[in-house]
Coordinates of C-alpha atoms and ligand atoms in Angstrom, one line a residue:
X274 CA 41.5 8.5 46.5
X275 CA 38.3 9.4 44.9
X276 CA 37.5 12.6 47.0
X277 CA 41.7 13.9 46.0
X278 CA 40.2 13.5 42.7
X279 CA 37.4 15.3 43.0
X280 CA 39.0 18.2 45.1
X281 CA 42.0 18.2 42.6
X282 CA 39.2 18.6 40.2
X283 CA 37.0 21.5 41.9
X284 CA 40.3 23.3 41.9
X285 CA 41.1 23.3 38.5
X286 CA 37.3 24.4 38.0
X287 CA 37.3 27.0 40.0
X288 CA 41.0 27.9 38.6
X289 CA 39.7 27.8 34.8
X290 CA 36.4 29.8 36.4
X291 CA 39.3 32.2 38.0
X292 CA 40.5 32.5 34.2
X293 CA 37.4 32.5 32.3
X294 CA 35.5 35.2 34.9
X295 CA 34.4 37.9 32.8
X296 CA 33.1 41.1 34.0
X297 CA 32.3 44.4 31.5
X298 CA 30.9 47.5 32.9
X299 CA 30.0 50.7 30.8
X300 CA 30.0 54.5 31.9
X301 CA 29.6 57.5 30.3
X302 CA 32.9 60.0 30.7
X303 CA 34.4 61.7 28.4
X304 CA 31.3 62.6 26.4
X305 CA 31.0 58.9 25.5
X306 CA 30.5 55.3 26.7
X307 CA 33.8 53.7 28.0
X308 CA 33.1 49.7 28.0
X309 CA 35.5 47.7 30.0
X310 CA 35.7 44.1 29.9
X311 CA 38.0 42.2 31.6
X312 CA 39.0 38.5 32.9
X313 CA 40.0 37.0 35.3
X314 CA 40.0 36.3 39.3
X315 CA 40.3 40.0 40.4
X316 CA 38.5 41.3 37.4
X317 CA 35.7 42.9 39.4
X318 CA 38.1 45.1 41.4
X319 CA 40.1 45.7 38.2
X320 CA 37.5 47.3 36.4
X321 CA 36.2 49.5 38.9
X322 CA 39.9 50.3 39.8
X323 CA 40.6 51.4 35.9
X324 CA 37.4 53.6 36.0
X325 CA 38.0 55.1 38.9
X326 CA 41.2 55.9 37.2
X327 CA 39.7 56.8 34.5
X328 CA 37.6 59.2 35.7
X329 CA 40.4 61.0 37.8
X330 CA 41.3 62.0 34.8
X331 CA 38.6 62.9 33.2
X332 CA 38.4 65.5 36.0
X333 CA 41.9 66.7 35.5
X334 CA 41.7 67.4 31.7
X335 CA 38.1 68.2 31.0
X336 CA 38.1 71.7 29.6
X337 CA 34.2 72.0 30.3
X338 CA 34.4 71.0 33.9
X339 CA 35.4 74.4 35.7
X340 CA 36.8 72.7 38.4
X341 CA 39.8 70.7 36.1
X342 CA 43.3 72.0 35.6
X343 CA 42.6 72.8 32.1
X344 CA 39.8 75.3 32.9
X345 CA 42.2 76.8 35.5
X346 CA 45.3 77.3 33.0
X347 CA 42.6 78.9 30.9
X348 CA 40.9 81.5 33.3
X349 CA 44.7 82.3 34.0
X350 CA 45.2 83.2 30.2
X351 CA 46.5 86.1 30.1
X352 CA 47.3 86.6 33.8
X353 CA 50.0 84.0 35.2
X354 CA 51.1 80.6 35.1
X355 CA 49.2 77.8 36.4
X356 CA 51.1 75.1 38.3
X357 CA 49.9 72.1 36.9
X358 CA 49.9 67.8 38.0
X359 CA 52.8 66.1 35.9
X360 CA 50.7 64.4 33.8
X361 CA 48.9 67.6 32.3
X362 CA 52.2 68.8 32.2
X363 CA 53.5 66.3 30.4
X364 CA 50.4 65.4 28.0
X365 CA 50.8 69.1 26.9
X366 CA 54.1 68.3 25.9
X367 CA 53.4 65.3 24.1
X368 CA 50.9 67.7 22.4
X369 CA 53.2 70.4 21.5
X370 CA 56.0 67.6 20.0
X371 CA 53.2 66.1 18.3
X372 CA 51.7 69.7 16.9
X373 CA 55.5 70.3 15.9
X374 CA 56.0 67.2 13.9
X375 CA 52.3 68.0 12.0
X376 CA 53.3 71.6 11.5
X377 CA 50.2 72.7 13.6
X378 CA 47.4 70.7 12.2
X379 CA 46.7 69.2 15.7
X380 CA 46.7 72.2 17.9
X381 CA 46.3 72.1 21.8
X382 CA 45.1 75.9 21.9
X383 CA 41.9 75.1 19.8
X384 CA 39.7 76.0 22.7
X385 CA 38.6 79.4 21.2
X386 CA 37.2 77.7 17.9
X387 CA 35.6 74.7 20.1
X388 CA 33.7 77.1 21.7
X389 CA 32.9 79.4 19.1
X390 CA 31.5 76.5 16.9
X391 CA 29.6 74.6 20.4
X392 CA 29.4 71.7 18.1
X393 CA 27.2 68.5 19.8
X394 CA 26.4 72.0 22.3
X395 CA 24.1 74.5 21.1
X396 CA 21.6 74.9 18.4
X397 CA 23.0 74.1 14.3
X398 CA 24.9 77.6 14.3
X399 CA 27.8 78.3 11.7
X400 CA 29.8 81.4 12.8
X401 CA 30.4 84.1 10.3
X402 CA 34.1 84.8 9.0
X403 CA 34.9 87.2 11.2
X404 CA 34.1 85.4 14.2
X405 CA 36.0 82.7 13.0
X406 CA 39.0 85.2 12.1
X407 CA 38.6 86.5 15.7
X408 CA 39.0 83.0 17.5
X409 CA 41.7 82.1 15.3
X410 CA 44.0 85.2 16.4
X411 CA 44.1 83.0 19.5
X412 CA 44.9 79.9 18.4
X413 CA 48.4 79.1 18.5
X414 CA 50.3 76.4 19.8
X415 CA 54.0 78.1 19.9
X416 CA 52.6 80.9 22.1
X417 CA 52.1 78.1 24.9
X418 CA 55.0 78.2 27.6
X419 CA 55.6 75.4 29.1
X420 CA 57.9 76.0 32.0
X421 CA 59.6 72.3 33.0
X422 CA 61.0 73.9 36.1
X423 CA 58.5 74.7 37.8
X424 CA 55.9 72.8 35.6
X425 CA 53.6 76.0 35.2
X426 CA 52.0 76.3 32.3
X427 CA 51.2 79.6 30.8
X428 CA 48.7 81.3 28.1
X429 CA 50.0 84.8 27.5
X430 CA 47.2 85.8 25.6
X431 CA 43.9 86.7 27.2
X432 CA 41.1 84.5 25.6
X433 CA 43.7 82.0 24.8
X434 CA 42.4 78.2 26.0
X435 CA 44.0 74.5 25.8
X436 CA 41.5 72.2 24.7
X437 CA 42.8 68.3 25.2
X438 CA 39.6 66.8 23.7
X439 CA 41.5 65.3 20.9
X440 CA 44.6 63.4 23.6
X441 CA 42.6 63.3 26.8
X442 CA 40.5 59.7 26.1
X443 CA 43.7 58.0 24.7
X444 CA 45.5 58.7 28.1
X445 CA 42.8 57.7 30.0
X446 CA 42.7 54.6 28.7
X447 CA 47.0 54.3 29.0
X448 CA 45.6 54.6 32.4
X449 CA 43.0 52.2 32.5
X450 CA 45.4 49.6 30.7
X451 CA 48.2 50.6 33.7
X452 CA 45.7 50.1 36.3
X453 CA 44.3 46.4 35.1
X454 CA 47.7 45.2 34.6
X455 CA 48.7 46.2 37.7
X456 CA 45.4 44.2 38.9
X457 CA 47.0 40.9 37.3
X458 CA 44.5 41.6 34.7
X459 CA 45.8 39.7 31.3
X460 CA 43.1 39.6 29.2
X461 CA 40.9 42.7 28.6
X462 CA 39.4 44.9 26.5
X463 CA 39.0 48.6 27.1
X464 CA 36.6 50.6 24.2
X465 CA 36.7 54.8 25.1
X466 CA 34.4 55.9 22.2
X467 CA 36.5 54.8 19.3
X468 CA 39.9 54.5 21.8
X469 CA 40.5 50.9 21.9
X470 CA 43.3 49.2 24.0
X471 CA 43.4 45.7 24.1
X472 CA 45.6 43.7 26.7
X473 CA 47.2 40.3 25.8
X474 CA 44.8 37.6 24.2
X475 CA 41.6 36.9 24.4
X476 CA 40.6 34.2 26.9
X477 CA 40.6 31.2 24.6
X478 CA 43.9 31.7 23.6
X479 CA 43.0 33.6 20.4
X480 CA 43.7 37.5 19.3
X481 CA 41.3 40.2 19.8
X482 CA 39.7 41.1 16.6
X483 CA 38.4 45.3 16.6
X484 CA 36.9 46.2 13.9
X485 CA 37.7 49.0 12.4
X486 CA 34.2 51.4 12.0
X487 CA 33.5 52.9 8.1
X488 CA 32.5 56.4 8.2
X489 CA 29.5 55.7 5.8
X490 CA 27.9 53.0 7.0
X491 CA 25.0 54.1 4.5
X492 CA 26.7 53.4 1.7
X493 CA 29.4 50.7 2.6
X494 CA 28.2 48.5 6.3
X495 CA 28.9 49.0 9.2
X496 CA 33.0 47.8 9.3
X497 CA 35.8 49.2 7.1
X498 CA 38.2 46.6 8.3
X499 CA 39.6 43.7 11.4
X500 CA 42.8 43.9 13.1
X501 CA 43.5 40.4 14.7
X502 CA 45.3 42.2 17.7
X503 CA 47.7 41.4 21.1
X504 CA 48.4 44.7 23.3
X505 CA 47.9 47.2 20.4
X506 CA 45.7 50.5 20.5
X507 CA 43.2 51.7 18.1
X508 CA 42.3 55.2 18.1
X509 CA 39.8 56.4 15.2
X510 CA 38.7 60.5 14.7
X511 CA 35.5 60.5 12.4
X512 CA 33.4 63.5 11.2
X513 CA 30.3 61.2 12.2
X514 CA 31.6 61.4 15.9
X515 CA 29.6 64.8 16.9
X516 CA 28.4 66.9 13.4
X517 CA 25.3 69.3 12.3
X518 CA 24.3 68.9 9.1
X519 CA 23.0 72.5 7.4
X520 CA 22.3 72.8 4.0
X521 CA 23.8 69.4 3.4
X522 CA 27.0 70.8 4.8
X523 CA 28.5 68.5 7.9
X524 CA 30.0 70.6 10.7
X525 CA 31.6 68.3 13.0
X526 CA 34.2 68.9 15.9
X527 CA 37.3 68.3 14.5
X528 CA 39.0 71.7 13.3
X529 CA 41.5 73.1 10.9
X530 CA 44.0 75.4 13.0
X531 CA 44.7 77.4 9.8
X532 CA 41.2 77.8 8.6
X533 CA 39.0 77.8 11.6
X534 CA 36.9 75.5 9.6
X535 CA 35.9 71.7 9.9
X536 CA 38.6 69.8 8.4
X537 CA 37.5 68.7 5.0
X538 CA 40.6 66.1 3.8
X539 CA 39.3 62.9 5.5
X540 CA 35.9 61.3 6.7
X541 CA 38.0 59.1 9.0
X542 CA 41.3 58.2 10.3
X543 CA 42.8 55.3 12.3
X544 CA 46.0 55.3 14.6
X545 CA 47.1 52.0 15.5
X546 CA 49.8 51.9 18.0
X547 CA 50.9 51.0 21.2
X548 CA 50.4 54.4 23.4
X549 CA 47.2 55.4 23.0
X550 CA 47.7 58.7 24.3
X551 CA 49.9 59.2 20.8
X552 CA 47.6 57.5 18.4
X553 CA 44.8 59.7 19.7
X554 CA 46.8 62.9 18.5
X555 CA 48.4 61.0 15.7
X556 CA 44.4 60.4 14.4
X557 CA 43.4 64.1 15.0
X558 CA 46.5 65.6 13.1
X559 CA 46.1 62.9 10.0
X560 CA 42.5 64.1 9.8
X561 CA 43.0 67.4 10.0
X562 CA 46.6 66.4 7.2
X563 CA 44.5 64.5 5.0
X564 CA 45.8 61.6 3.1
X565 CA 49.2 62.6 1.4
X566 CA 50.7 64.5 4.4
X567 CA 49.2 62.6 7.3
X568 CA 50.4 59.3 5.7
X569 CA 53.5 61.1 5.6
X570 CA 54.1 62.0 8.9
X571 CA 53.0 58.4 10.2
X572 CA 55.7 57.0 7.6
X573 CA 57.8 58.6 10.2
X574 CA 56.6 57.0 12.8
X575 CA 57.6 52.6 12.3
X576 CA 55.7 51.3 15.6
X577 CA 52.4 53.3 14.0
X578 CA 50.2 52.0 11.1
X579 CA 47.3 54.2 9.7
X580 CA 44.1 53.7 8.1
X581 CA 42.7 56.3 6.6
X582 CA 39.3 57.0 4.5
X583 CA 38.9 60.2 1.7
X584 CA 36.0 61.8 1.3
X585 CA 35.1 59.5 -2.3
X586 CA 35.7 56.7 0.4
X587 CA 39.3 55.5 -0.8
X588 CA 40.7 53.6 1.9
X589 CA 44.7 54.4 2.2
X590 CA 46.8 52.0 4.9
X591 CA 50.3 52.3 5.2
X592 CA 52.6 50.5 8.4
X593 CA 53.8 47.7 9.9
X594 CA 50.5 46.0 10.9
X595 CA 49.2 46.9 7.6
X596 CA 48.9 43.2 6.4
X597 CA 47.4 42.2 9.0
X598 CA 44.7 44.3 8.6
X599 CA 41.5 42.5 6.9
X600 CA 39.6 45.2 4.5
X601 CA 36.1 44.6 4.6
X602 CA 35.4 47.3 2.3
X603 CA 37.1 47.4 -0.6
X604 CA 37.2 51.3 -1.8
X605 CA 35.2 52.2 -4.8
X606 CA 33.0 49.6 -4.5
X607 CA 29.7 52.0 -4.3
X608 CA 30.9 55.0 -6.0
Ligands
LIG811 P1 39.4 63.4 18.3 O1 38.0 62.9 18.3 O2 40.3 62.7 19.1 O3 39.9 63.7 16.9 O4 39.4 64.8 19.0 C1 38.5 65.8 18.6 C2 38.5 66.9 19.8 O5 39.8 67.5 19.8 C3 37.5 68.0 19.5 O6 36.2 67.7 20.1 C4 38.2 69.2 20.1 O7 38.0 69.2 21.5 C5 39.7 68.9 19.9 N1 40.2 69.4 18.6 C6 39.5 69.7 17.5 N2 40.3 70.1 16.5 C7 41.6 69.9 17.0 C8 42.9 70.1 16.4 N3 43.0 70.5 15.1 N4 43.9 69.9 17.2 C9 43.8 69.5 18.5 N5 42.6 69.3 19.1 C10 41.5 69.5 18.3
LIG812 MG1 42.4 62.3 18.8

């Protein structure tokens, strides 16, 4: 009787250890540090599984990497159409219904101007207007065709270029998310440089809680806010994420389509969601919208709430987890 006990008791230890298992890993793709943590009994294989994922992707959509299926749709600009996986395919898509709905403020053919500016690349350099004029007689997201048929995708302008920098991370970690659950993973946490996914609870039975960066942690801390959250995505786009500063001017990666120049409206927005492929386009058009129009276009949108911070550091939040949300920093409270 006593050693049933015992083994009865050894198996709900090693069961609760099954549970309670955690593993998190970090690697650099993407041009930032993707943590994974996850729990459970097939963790381990879960993690490397989503990376490995992860970084399949990474390879297909990495315009810099002259081997991806971006790079090859844009050394084809201007020549023919690129056949293309159905995920590209249908990522561009998502970009183009996206760019449609934000009346070009997220733009997929941005390559030109990321190049132009090199931001986080070369040394501090600010292009003169008519460079900037130059790239932007390539950028245009209507000019892309997009041929379901044969899923070719085509750039009919030479020195055109697709740039998914602002969508890429959010679907690789939709990937990621696919590839733990299909591991039986139920608790995790995946963190893509500001893309946050988290699956179910965490292990003792209580929410995630992500907080939320502030843009100016100088002035206000380090968080802006904590979401309690169960299977929701987070994605933020920051001008502190890659920036120059010259003359007390900050350049930083995220651009205007219509001007060519850094967008100026916001010093953050947040996307939260539940694809994080969307939110991650979602946050790049609100930042590029600014506060009236890209709260707007998200009021559109009922599954999505937004959290966005102006340049005098008023913090705007509008959707349906917006009362969940728990604002650290309260706006004005420095200025
Ligand atoms: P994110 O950090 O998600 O806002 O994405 C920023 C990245 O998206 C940049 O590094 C560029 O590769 C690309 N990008 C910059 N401006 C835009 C824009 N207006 N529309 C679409 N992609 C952009
Ligand atoms: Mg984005």
């Amino acid at each position: 009787m006593a050693v049933l006990v015992l083994v009865v008791a050894g198996l709900l230890l090693s069961g609760c250890r099954g549970v309670r298992t955690e593993v998190r890993k970090t690697e650099f793709m993407m041009d930032t540090a993707v943590t994974i943590t996850a729990y459970g009994p097939r963790a381990e294989q879960a993690v490397a599984a989503a990376f490995a994922e992860m970084r399949r992707v990474a390879a297909l959509m990495n315009a810099d990497d002259p081997d991806s299926e971006v790079s090859l749709i844009n050394r084809n600009a201007g020549l023919e159409p690129v056949r293309v996986s159905s995920e590209t395919f249908e990522l561009l898509e998502l970009c183009q219904h996206y760019s449609e709905l934000a009346a070009g403020a997220f733009d997929v053919t941005v390559r030109p101007l990321v190049e132009l500016w090199g931001i986080g690349k070369k040394d501090k350099y600010v292009p003169s207007p008519e460079e900037i004029e130059r790239a932007l007689q390539l950028v245009d997201y209507r000019k892309v065709i997009l041929d379901q048929n044969t899923k070719t995708v085509f750039l009919p302008v030479p020195g055109m270029g697709v740039d998914l920098g602002g969508a890429a991370k959010g679907y690789a970690a939709d990937r990621a998310r696919e590839i733990l659950k299909e591991h039986g993973v139920r608790s995790a946490l995946i963190d893509a440089g500001g893309n946050i996914w988290t699956v179910g609870i965490r292990p003792d039975g209580r929410k995630w809680r992500i907080g939320i960066r502030h843009p100016r942690p100088e002035v206000a801390g380090g968080v802006l806010a904590v979401l309690p959250s169960q299977d929701l995505t987070l994605v933020t786009s920051g001008d502190y994420e890659r920036y120059f500063l010259k003359y007390g001017t900050r350049y930083h990666h995220i651009f205007d389509p219509h001007t060519g120049l850094p967008a100026r409206e916001l010093v953050s927005a947040t996307i939260i969601g539940n694809n994080s492929a969307e939110a991650d386009i979602l946050s790049t058009a609100v930042f590029v919208l600014g506060a009236d129009r890209g709260l707007a276009l998200t009021n559109q949108l009922p599954h999505i709430t937004t959290v966005v911070v102006t340049p005098k550091l008023q913090v705007l939040t509008a959707g349906s987890h917006e009362t969940e949300l728990e604002l650290v920093y309260k706006e004005g409270e420095d200025q």
